CSV table of C-alpha atoms in Angstrom, one decimal:
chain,number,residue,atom,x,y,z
G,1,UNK,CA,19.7,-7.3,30.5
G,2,UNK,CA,20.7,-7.5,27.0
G,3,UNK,CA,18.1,-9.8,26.0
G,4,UNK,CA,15.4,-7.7,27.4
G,5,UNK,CA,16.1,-4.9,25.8
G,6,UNK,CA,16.7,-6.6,22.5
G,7,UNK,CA,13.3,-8.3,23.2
G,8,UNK,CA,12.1,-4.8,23.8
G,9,UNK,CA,13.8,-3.3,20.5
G,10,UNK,CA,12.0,-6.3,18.5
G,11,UNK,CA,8.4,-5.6,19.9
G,12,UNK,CA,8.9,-1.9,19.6
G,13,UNK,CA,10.0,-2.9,15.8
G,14,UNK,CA,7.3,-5.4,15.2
G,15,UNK,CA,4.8,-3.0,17.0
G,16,UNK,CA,5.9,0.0,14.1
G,17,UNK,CA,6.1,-2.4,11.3
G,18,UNK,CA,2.3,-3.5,11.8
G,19,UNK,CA,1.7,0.4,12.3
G,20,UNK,CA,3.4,1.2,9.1
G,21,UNK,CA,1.8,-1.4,7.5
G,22,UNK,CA,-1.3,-1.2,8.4
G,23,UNK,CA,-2.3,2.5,9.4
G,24,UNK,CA,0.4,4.2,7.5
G,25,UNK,CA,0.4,2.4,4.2
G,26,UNK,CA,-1.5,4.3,2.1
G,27,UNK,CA,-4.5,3.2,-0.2
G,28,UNK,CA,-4.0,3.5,-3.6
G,29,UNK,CA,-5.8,7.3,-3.4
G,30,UNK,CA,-6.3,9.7,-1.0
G,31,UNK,CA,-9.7,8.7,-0.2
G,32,UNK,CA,-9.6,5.0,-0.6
G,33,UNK,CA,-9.8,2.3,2.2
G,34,UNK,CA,-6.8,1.6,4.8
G,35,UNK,CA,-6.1,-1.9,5.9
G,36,UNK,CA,-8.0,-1.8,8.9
G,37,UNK,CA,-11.7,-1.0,7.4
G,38,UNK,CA,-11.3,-4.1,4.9
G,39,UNK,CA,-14.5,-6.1,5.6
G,40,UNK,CA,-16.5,-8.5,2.9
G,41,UNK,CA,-18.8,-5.6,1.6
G,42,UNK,CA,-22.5,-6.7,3.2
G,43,UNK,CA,-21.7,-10.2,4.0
G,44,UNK,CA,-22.0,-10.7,8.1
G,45,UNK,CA,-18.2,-11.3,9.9
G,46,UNK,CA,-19.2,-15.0,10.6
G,47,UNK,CA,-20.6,-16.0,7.1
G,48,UNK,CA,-17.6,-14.7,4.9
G,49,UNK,CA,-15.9,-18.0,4.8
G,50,UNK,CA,-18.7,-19.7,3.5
G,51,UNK,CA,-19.8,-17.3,0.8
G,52,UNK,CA,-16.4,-17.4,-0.6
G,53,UNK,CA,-16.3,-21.2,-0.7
G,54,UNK,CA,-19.9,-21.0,-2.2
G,55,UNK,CA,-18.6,-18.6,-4.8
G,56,UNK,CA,-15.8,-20.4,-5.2
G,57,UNK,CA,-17.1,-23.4,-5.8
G,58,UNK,CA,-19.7,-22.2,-8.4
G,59,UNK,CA,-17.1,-20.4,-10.9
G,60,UNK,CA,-14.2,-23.3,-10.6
G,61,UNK,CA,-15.4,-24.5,-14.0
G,62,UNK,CA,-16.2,-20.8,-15.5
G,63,UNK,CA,-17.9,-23.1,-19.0
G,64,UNK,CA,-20.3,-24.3,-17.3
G,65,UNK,CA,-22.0,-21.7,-15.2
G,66,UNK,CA,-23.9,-20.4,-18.2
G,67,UNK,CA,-24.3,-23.4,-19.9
G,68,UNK,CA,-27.9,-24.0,-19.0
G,69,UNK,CA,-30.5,-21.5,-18.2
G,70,UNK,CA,-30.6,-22.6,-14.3
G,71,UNK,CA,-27.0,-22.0,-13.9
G,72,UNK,CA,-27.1,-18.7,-15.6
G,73,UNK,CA,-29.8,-17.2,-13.9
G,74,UNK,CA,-27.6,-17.8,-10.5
G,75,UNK,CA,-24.5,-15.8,-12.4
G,76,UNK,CA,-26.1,-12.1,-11.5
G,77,UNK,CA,-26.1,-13.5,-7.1
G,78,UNK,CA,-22.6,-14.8,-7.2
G,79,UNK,CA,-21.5,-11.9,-8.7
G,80,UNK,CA,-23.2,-9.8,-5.9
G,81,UNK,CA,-21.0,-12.1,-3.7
G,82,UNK,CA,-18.1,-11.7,-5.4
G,83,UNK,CA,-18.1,-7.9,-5.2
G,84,UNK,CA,-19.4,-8.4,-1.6
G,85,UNK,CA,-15.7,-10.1,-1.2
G,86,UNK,CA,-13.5,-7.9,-3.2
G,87,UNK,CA,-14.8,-4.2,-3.2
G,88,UNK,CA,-12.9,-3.0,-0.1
G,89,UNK,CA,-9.3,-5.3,-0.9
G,90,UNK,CA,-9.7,-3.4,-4.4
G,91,UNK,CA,-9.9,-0.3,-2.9
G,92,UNK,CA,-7.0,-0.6,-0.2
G,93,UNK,CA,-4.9,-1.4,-3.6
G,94,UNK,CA,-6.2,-0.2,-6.5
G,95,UNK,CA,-8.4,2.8,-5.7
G,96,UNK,CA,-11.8,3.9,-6.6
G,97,UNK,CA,-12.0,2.9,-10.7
G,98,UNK,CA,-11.8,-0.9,-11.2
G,99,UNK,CA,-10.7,-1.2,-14.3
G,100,UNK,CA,-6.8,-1.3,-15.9
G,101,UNK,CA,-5.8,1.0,-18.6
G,102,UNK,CA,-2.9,1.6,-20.9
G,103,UNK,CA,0.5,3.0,-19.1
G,104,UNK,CA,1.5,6.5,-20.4
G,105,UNK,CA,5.4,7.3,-20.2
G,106,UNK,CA,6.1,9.2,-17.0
G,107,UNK,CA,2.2,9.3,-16.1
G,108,UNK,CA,1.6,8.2,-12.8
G,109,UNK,CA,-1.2,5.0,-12.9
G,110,UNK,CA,-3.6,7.3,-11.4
G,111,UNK,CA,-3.6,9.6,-14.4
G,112,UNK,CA,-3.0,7.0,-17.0
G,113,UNK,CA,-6.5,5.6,-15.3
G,114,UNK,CA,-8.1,9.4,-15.3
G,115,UNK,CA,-6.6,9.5,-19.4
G,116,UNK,CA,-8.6,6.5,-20.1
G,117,UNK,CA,-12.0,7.6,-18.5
G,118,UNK,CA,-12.3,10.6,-20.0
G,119,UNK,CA,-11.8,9.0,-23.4
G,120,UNK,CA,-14.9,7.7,-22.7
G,121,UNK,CA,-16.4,10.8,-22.7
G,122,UNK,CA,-14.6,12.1,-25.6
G,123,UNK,CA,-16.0,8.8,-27.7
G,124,UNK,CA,-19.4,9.9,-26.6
G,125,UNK,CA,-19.4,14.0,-27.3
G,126,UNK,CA,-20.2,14.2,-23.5
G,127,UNK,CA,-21.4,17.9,-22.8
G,128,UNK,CA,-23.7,19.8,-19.9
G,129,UNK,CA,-27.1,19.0,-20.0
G,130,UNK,CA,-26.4,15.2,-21.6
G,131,UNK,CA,-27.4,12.3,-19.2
G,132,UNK,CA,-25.4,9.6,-18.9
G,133,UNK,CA,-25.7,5.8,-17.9
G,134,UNK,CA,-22.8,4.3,-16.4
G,135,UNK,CA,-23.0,0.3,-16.9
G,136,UNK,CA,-22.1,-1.7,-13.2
G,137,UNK,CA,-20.8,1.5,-12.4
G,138,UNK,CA,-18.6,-0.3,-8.8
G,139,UNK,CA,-17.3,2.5,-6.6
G,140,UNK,CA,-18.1,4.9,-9.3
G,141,UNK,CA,-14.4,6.3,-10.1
G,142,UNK,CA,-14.9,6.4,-13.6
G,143,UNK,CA,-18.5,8.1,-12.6
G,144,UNK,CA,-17.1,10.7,-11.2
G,145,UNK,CA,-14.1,11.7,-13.8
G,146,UNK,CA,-16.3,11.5,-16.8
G,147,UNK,CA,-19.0,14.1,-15.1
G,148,UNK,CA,-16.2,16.0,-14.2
G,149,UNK,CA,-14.4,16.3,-17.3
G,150,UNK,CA,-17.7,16.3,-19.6
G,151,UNK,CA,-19.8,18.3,-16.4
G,152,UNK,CA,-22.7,15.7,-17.8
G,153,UNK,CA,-24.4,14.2,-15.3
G,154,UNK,CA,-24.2,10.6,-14.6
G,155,UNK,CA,-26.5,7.9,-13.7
G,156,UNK,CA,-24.9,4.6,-12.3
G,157,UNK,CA,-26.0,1.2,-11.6
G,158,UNK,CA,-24.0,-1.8,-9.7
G,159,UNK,CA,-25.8,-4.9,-8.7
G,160,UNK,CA,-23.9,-4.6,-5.7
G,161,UNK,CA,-25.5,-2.6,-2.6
G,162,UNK,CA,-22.0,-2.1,-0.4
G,163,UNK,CA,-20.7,-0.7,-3.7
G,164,UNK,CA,-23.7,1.6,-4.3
G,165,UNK,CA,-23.3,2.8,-0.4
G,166,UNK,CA,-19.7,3.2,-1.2
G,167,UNK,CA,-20.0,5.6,-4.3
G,168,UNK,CA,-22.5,7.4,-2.6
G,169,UNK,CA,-20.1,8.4,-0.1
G,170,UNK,CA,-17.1,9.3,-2.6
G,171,UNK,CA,-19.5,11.5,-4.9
G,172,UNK,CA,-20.5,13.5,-1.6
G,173,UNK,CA,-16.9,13.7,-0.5
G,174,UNK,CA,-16.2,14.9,-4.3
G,175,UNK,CA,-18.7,17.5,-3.8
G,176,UNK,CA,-21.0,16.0,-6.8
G,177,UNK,CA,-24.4,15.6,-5.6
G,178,UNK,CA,-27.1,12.9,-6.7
G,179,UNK,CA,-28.2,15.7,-8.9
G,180,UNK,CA,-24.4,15.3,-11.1
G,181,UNK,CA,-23.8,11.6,-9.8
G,182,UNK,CA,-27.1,9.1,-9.2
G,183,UNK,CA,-25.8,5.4,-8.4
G,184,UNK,CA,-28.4,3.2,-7.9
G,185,UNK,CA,-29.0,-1.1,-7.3
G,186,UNK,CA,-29.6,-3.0,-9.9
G,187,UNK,CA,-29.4,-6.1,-12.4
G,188,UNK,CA,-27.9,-4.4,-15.8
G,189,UNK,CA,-29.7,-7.3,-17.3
G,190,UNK,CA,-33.1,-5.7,-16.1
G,191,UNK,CA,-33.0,-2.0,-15.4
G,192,UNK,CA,-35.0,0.1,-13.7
G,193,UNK,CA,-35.3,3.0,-16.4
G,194,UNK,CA,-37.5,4.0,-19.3
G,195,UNK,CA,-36.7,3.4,-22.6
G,196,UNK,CA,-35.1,6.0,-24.6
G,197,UNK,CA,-34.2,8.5,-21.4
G,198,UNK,CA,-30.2,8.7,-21.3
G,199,UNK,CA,-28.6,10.3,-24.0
G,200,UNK,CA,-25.8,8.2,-24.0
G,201,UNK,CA,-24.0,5.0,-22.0
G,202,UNK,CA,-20.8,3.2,-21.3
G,203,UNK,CA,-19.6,0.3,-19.6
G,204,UNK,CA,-15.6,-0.3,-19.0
G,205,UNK,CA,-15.0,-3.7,-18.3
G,206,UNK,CA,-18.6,-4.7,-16.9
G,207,UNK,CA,-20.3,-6.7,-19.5
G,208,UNK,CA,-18.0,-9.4,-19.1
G,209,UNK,CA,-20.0,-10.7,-15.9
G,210,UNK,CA,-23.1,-11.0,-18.8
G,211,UNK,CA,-23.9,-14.1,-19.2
G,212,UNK,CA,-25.1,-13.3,-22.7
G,213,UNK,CA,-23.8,-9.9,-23.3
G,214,UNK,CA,-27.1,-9.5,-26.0
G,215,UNK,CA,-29.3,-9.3,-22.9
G,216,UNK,CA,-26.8,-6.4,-21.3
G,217,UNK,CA,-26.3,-4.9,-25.0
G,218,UNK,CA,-30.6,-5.3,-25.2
G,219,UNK,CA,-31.0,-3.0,-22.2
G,220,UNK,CA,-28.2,-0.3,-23.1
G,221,UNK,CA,-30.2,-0.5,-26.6
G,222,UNK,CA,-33.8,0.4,-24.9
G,223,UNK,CA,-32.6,2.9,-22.7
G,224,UNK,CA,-30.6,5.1,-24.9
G,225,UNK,CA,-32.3,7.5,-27.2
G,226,UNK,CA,-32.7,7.4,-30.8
G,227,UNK,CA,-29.4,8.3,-32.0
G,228,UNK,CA,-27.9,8.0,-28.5
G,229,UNK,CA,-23.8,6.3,-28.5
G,230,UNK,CA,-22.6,4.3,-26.1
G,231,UNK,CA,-19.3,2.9,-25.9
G,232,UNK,CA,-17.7,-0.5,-24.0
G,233,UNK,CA,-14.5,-1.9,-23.2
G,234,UNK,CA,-14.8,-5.8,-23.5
G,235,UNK,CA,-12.7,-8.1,-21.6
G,236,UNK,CA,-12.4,-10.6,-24.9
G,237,UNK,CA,-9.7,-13.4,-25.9
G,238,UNK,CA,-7.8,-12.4,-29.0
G,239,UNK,CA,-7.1,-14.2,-32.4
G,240,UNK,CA,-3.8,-15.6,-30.6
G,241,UNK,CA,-5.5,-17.5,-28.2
G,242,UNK,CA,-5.4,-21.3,-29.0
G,243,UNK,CA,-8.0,-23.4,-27.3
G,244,UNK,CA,-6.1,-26.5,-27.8
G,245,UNK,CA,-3.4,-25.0,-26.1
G,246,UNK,CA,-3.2,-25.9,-22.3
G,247,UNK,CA,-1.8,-23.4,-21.2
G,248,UNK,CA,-3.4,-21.1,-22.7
G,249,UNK,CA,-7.0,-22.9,-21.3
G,250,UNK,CA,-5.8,-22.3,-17.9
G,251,UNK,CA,-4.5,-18.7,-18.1
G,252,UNK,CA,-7.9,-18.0,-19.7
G,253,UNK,CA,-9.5,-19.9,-17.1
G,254,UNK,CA,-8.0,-18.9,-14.4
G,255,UNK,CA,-8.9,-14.9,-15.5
G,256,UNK,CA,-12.8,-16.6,-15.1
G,257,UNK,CA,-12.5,-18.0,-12.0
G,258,UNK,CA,-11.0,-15.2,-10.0
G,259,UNK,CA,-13.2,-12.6,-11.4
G,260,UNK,CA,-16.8,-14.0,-11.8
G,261,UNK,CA,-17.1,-14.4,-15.4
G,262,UNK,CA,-19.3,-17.2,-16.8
G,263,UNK,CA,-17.0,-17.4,-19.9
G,264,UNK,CA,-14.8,-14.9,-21.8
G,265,UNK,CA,-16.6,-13.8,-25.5
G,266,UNK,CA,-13.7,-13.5,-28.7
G,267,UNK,CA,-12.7,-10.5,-29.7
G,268,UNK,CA,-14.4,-11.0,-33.2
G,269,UNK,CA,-17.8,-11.9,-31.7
G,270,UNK,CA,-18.7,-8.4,-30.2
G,271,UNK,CA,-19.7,-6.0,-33.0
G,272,UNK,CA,-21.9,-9.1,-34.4
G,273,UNK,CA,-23.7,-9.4,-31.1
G,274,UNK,CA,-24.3,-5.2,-31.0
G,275,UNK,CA,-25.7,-5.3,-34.8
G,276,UNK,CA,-28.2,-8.3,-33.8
G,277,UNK,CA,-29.6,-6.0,-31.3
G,278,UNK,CA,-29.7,-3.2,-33.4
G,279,UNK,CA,-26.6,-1.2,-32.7
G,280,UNK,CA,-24.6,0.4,-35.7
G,281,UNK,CA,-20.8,-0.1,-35.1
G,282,UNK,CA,-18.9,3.1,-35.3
G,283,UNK,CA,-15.5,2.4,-34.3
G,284,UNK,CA,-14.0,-1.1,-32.8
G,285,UNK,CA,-10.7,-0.6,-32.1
G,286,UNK,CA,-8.4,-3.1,-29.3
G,287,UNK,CA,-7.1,0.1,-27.0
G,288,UNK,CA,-4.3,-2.4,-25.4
G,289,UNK,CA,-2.5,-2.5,-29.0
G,290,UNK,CA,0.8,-1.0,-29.5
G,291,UNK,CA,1.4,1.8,-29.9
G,292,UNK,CA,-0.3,1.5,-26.7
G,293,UNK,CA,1.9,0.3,-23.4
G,294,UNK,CA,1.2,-2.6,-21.3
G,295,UNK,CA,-1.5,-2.4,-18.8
G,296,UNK,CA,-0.4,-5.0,-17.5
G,297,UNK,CA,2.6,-3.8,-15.5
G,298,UNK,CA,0.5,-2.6,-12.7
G,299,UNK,CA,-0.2,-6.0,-12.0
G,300,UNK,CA,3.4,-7.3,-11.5
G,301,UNK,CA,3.6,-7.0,-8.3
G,302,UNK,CA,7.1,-8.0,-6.6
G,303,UNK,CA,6.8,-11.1,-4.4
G,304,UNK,CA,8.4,-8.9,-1.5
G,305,UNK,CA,4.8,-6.5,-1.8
G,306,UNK,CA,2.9,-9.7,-2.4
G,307,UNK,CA,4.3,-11.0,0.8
G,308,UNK,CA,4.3,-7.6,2.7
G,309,UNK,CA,0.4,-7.3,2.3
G,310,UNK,CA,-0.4,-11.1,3.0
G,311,UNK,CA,1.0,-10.5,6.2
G,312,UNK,CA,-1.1,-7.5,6.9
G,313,UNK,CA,-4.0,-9.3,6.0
G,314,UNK,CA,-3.2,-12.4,8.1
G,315,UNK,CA,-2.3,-10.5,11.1
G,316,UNK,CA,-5.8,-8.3,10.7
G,317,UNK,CA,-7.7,-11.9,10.4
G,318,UNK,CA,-5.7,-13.4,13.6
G,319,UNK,CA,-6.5,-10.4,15.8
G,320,UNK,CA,-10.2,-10.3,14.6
G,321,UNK,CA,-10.0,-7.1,12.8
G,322,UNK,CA,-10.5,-8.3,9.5
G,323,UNK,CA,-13.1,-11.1,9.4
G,324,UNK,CA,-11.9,-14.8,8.8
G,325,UNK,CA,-11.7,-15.4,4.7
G,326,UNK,CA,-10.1,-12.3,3.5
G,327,UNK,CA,-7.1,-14.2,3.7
G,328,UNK,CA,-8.6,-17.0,1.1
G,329,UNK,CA,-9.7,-13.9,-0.8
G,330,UNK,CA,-6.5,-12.1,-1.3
G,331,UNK,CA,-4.8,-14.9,-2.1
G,332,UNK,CA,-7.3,-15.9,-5.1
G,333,UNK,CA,-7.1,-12.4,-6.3
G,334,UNK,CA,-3.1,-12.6,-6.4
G,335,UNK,CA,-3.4,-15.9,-8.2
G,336,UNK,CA,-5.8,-14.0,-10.7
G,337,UNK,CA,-3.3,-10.9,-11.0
G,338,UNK,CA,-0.9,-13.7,-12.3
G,339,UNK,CA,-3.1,-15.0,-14.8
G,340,UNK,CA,-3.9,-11.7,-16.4
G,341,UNK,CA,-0.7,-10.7,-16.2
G,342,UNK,CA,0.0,-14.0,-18.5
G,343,UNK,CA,-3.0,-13.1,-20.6
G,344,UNK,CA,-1.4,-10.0,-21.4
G,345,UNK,CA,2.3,-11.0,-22.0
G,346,UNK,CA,1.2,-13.6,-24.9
G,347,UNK,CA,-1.4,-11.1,-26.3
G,348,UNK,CA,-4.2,-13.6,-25.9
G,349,UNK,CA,-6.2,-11.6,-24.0
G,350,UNK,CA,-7.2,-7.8,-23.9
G,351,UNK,CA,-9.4,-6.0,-21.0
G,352,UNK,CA,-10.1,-3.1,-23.2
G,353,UNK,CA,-11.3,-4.1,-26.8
G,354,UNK,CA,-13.4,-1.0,-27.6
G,355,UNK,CA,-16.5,-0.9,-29.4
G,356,UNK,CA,-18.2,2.8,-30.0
G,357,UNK,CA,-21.7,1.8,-30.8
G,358,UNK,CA,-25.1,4.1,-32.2
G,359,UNK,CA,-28.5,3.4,-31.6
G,360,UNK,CA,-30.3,4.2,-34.9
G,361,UNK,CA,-32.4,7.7,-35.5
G,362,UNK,CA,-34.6,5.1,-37.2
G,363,UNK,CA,-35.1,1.8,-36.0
G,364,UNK,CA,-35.3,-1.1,-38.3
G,365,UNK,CA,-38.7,-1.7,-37.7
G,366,UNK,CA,-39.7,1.3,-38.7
G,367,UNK,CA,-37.5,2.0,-41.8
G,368,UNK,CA,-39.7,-1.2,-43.1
């Protein structure tokens, strides 16, 4: 009898702790994805393995996927994929803006996030009336805080189609309508707009999937009006980063592999690329040094989380809830978290070097 009920007591426990877990665990915002809905963005249930191993296999040596022109041009696909793979695990724990940002003493991560967007806006003189491009725009969290806080309206583009269905739906739950918030598909390599029709353009931690960030930088360029700012925060290795040093290579690599990048820029490469396509550099400034606080400390997550959440994920794959690869997936993006976190802790690497750029009144060309 007692070991019935004590069997009983265990699945009634186990039962509530998958509950808990699962149901009850909350995203990382009110609106944000719950364990259950995690799927692989557009990719079919039975294919999801294989596009991860695909992907996989294609960024394991991040120096050589833009090394030629044939591997480049497949860079824009396999980041489709990759955002096919991650979007809904970022969601579940991150929220709707993909992007890290300084910690702020007593500030939740939520509003140290909300802080940093509407810098953004800030940097551009954001105002009514002004339209605005957002550059790989994802969920469209950042979106949706600069139009709020600036009340411009806001134009974003994701290569991604999951991720544009996605947005769509939190700027209608938002109450911001395609009139304030546009999200639309595209290659931000290629874009689908006239020249010189946004007033100004960002891009917080897009660019990096460039494989030449003068063809992105080209684009922003055409698009934005004469005089028009637009401001980026480049993922970028610092002076501190030694290539000869291994580990160092690895961290570095290891940020690539796990996040679709065909190959991190240096910090002191990026006003030098804007000028050669005509920008004029404003301000350049690395927002993750001090006085600024690490923005890394939302990645250290405790093995005991790490573990909590692998479990969830592995018990929603073995009873078919959660299609078979997530599992692979998670665990590459833990692996990456690690890696960043590194990057961070020796200063070799910053996700938010800021460059506030202008597009001349006069264009070269024409001042000859």
């Amino acid at each position: 009898m007692e070991a019935a009920t004590m069997a009983w007591t265990a699945a009634v426990v186990g039962v509530g702790l998958v509950y808990w877990f699962v149901w009850v665990m909350g995203a990382a915002e009110v609106k944000g994805k719950r364990a259950v809905d995690l799927k692989m963005g557009s990719i079919t249930r039975d294919k999801v393995q294989d596009k991860y191993t695909q992907y996989w296999s294609f960024f394991r040596r991040p120096k050589e996927t833009a090394t030629t022109a044939a591997s480049a041009e497949k860079v824009p696909a396999f980041v489709d994929t990759f955002y096919n793979l991650v979007t809904d695990i970022y969601e579940w724990g991150w929220g709707q803006s993909f992007h890290f940002s300084p910690s702020l003493p007593g500030r939740s991560h939520r509003d140290a996030t909300r802080v940093h967007e509407e810098r953004v806006a800030d940097l551009l003189g954001a105002r009514p009336g002004h339209r605005l491009l957002d550059v790989g725009c994802g969920v469209g969290g950042p979106m949706r805080a600069i139009a709020a806080h600036s009340r411009s309206n806001v134009v974003g583009i994701t290569i991604n189609e999951y991720q544009v269905n996605r947005a769509r739906a939190h700027n209608r739950k938002a109450g911001l309508d395609s009139s304030r918030c546009e999200v639309v598909c595209g290659n931000f390599l290629s874009m689908p707009f006239p020249d010189a029709s946004f007033d100004g353009a960002y891009s917080i931690e897009a660019t990096c999937h460039a494989p030449r960030l003068q063809d992105v930088y080209g684009e922003v360029y055409r698009v934005l009006k004469p005089g028009g700012l637009y401001v980026s925060y480049e993922w970028v290795t610092t002076p501190l980063y030694r290539a000869e040093d291994p580990d160092h290579v690895e961290c570095i690599h290891g940020i690539e592999r796990g996040d679709a990048l065909p190959g991190l820029r240096r910090q002191d490469e990026i006003s030098s690329i804007a000028k050669e396509v005509g920008f004029e550099v404003v301000k350049e400034q690395d927002l993750a040094l001090p006085p600024a606080l690490p923005w890394w400390t939302r990645l250290k997550m405790g093995r005991v989380a790490y573990w909590r959440n692998s479990l969830v994920v592995r018990v929603l794959t073995m009873l078919r809830i959660a299609p078979k690869g997530v599992s692979e997936v998670h665990e590459m993006l833990y692996e990456t978290a690690q890696h960043l976190t590194r990057g961070g802790e020796t200063g070799i690497f910053t996700p938010m070097h800021m460059v506030l750029l202008r597009k001349p009144v006069v264009s070269t060309e024409e001042a000859k």
